[in-house]
């Protein structure tokens, strides 16, 4: 009978119960993959593959869910801040303070992003509405609260928020970016910006540049890579604005340790400028 060599032991290639147990113990330690080889004809290969497959099935242990969902999360219709927003819509100042925009602007934004963030109901549960998704995202952006804190007012679980908020932010950028964050592409567009600055007595100026250190929790083992001169860990947001205080470019992601000059030199703006691709007048 063909023999199988496993970690120094000779065993018959025909699978037995003890054989499965033996393979399973080696799968757990990870040694079976580099210690297993066949010493006979190819007819024994199928038997060995079956044995390994069965051992893998024995090894996999599924984690049993204790509960499907916490009871208070199932009562989102009752406890969500969406109910509060219905009352705030009557008080314009309170709505603006809560959403950082007026009610009409919110409805316009909701109508634009809804097709991108709307989900379908299933037989298992009702989908979280675009209104709930957008309001949770705007509250996150307005307050900087953590997902674990925001879940108590939105009545949306933390894992769901961690997926909803980035997705909604991407939808907002896709809808508003081309219109409200438009970078000049022709000499004429640059000249129009320069004329606006000339009206403020700034000649030959095509944009105002500034940056901000955004405080972060540094990744493990990053050392002083993100540590800035202000005494905390950060990443740098650099922006260019026109004379109307409107952004025409935002760049984010440079580690806070880099100086102001180093930050702008590492942006796509400076790269394209050095290559002469900006069509500056």
XYZ file of C-alpha atoms in Angstrom:
281
model
C 0.000 0.000 0.000
C 1.368 3.475 -0.817
C 2.566 5.398 2.230
C 2.265 9.078 3.100
C 5.084 10.840 4.904
C 3.806 13.465 7.383
C 6.214 15.169 9.774
C 8.441 12.137 9.973
C 5.678 9.547 10.367
C 4.636 6.932 7.833
C 0.877 6.489 7.533
C -1.317 4.647 5.006
C -2.751 6.846 2.290
C -6.223 5.407 2.799
C -7.979 7.915 5.123
C -8.923 6.722 8.602
C -10.471 8.505 11.601
C -7.128 8.740 13.370
C -5.624 10.061 10.134
C -8.120 12.947 10.051
C -7.361 13.759 13.698
C -3.662 13.726 12.986
C -3.985 16.028 9.982
C -6.282 18.367 11.868
C -3.725 18.809 14.653
C -1.094 19.698 12.081
C -3.429 22.089 10.280
C -3.878 23.955 13.555
C -0.112 24.372 13.871
C 0.304 25.169 10.169
C 2.954 22.495 9.660
C 1.048 20.098 7.433
C 1.362 22.292 4.350
C 5.143 22.163 4.202
C 5.626 18.675 5.715
C 3.228 16.735 3.519
C 4.316 15.013 0.333
C 3.358 11.906 -1.587
C 5.788 9.052 -2.179
C 3.848 6.825 -4.518
C 1.761 6.825 -7.687
C -0.813 9.525 -8.535
C -3.709 7.257 -7.554
C -3.019 8.096 -3.899
C -3.318 11.829 -4.574
C -7.129 11.894 -4.522
C -7.275 10.090 -1.185
C -4.863 12.554 0.373
C -6.738 15.575 -0.942
C -9.973 14.220 0.497
C -8.299 13.687 3.848
C -6.964 17.243 3.935
C -10.321 18.699 2.889
C -12.118 16.808 5.653
C -9.507 17.872 8.177
C -10.048 21.495 7.159
C -13.778 21.057 7.725
C -13.073 19.712 11.197
C -10.821 22.655 11.942
C -13.245 25.444 10.983
C -15.314 26.593 13.927
C -18.041 29.112 13.264
C -18.632 31.784 15.853
C -22.171 31.641 17.098
C -23.962 34.974 17.233
C -25.361 35.610 20.691
C -28.157 37.853 19.452
C -29.166 39.082 16.012
C -29.392 42.712 17.142
C -29.721 44.642 20.383
C -33.295 45.460 21.183
C -32.818 49.219 21.346
C -31.263 49.223 17.875
C -34.440 47.611 16.559
C -36.417 50.645 17.783
C -34.748 53.176 15.485
C -38.102 54.560 14.330
C -38.891 55.502 17.927
C -35.578 56.731 19.352
C -33.626 58.070 16.367
C -32.637 61.746 16.168
C -34.680 61.871 12.955
C -37.699 62.459 15.187
C -35.946 65.431 16.760
C -35.165 66.810 13.320
C -38.887 66.958 12.540
C -39.286 69.423 15.410
C -36.103 71.336 14.551
C -37.405 71.953 11.032
C -39.902 74.373 12.614
C -37.125 76.311 14.367
C -34.749 77.455 11.618
C -31.950 78.594 13.919
C -31.941 75.306 15.834
C -31.971 73.299 12.603
C -28.997 75.284 11.288
C -27.118 74.749 14.545
C -27.784 71.014 14.407
C -27.102 70.351 10.704
C -24.763 73.295 9.946
C -26.976 74.196 6.981
C -30.498 75.473 6.457
C -33.413 73.144 5.822
C -33.756 73.910 2.101
C -30.057 73.250 1.502
C -30.338 69.946 3.330
C -33.285 68.852 1.206
C -31.419 69.796 -1.974
C -28.359 67.824 -0.872
C -30.544 64.858 0.079
C -32.190 64.820 -3.347
C -28.777 64.714 -5.049
C -27.128 61.996 -2.968
C -30.164 59.749 -2.425
C -29.757 57.783 -5.702
C -26.174 56.952 -4.694
C -26.794 55.862 -1.094
C -30.283 54.383 -1.212
C -30.522 50.676 -0.371
C -33.312 48.177 -0.934
C -35.351 46.537 1.819
C -34.923 42.792 2.217
C -36.960 40.010 3.759
C -34.613 40.208 6.764
C -34.881 43.915 7.598
C -35.740 47.386 6.373
C -32.900 49.359 4.846
C -31.566 52.492 6.534
C -33.073 55.392 4.601
C -31.010 58.019 2.720
C -32.352 60.636 5.166
C -30.930 58.712 8.128
C -27.648 58.067 6.332
C -27.121 61.694 5.348
C -28.135 63.139 8.724
C -25.792 60.753 10.560
C -22.938 61.725 8.241
C -23.519 65.459 8.653
C -23.646 65.103 12.440
C -20.366 63.199 12.325
C -18.742 65.921 10.211
C -20.197 68.729 12.353
C -19.258 67.323 15.751
C -16.339 64.956 15.192
C -17.971 62.427 17.498
C -16.856 58.820 17.414
C -18.969 56.087 15.844
C -19.411 54.467 19.252
C -20.907 57.714 20.586
C -22.918 58.634 17.503
C -24.765 55.316 17.514
C -26.770 56.374 20.578
C -28.419 59.326 18.831
C -28.762 57.814 15.368
C -29.777 54.356 16.681
C -27.526 52.829 14.033
C -24.919 50.270 15.041
C -21.250 51.160 15.027
C -20.344 48.674 12.233
C -23.109 50.124 10.068
C -21.948 53.689 10.723
C -18.393 52.742 9.762
C -19.722 51.753 6.334
C -22.439 54.398 5.919
C -20.400 57.527 6.679
C -17.482 56.940 4.241
C -19.949 55.888 1.548
C -22.083 59.002 2.053
C -19.031 61.276 2.092
C -17.945 59.797 -1.237
C -21.453 60.396 -2.627
C -21.420 64.035 -1.455
C -18.064 64.606 -3.122
C -19.221 62.967 -6.325
C -22.314 65.187 -6.478
C -20.834 68.511 -5.332
C -17.141 68.228 -6.184
C -17.306 69.044 -9.902
C -19.462 72.102 -9.212
C -18.087 73.574 -5.976
C -14.478 72.373 -6.022
C -13.579 73.119 -9.616
C -9.901 73.579 -10.335
C -9.062 76.011 -13.192
C -8.021 74.221 -16.363
C -7.472 77.130 -18.779
C -5.586 80.421 -18.736
C -8.873 82.297 -18.966
C -10.144 80.713 -15.743
C -6.913 81.633 -13.937
C -7.182 85.205 -15.215
C -10.726 85.491 -13.878
C -9.489 84.517 -10.413
C -6.614 87.014 -10.694
C -9.088 89.825 -11.531
C -11.064 89.046 -8.392
C -7.888 89.408 -6.306
C -7.004 92.659 -8.094
C -10.294 94.126 -6.882
C -8.964 93.493 -3.364
C -5.668 95.191 -4.265
C -3.704 91.955 -4.672
C -2.023 91.953 -8.059
C -0.757 88.902 -9.970
C -2.359 86.570 -7.456
C -4.180 83.424 -8.593
C -4.953 81.781 -5.250
C -4.419 81.874 -1.495
C -2.748 78.800 0.018
C -2.923 77.644 3.619
C -2.814 74.424 5.572
C -4.174 72.913 8.755
C -2.909 70.143 10.990
C -5.746 67.662 11.554
C -5.205 65.820 14.820
C -5.144 62.025 14.518
C -4.498 58.917 16.580
C -1.246 57.658 15.044
C -0.991 54.114 13.669
C 0.852 51.568 15.832
C 4.644 51.685 15.654
C 4.630 54.920 13.610
C 6.968 56.659 16.031
C 7.321 60.388 15.304
C 6.277 60.080 11.654
C 3.061 62.062 12.255
C 4.336 64.214 15.156
C 4.298 67.934 14.295
C 5.983 71.024 15.718
C 2.816 71.902 17.646
C 3.239 68.869 19.836
C 0.657 66.372 18.576
C 0.194 63.787 15.839
C -1.493 65.034 12.694
C -2.039 64.861 8.958
C -2.025 68.031 6.886
C -4.957 69.454 4.956
C -3.776 71.988 2.362
C -6.220 74.171 0.489
C -6.169 76.832 -2.229
C -8.970 79.412 -2.303
C -10.044 82.198 -4.650
C -10.939 85.775 -3.708
C -14.510 84.716 -2.815
C -13.284 82.381 -0.045
C -14.163 79.391 -2.230
C -11.881 76.360 -2.375
C -10.540 75.473 -5.782
C -8.272 72.674 -4.517
C -7.889 70.548 -1.386
C -5.087 68.088 -0.732
C -4.950 65.839 2.318
C -2.705 63.052 3.536
C 0.829 64.400 4.169
C 2.165 63.407 7.600
C 2.331 66.262 10.119
C 6.076 66.027 10.613
C 6.693 67.616 7.200
C 7.219 71.397 7.060
C 4.873 73.761 5.207
C 7.220 73.944 2.234
C 7.606 70.186 2.191
C 3.831 69.701 2.239
C 3.152 71.803 -0.847
C 6.104 70.241 -2.670
C 4.532 66.803 -2.196
C 1.111 67.734 -3.590
C -0.187 66.948 -7.068
C -0.617 70.700 -7.510
C 3.127 71.369 -7.258
C 3.948 68.304 -9.350
C 1.741 69.537 -12.191
C 3.017 73.092 -11.732
C 6.633 71.962 -12.129
C 5.677 70.083 -15.304
C 3.845 73.101 -16.705
C 0.471 71.372 -16.812
C -1.566 74.054 -14.955
C -1.918 76.491 -17.887
C -1.050 79.439 -15.672
C -1.045 82.803 -17.489
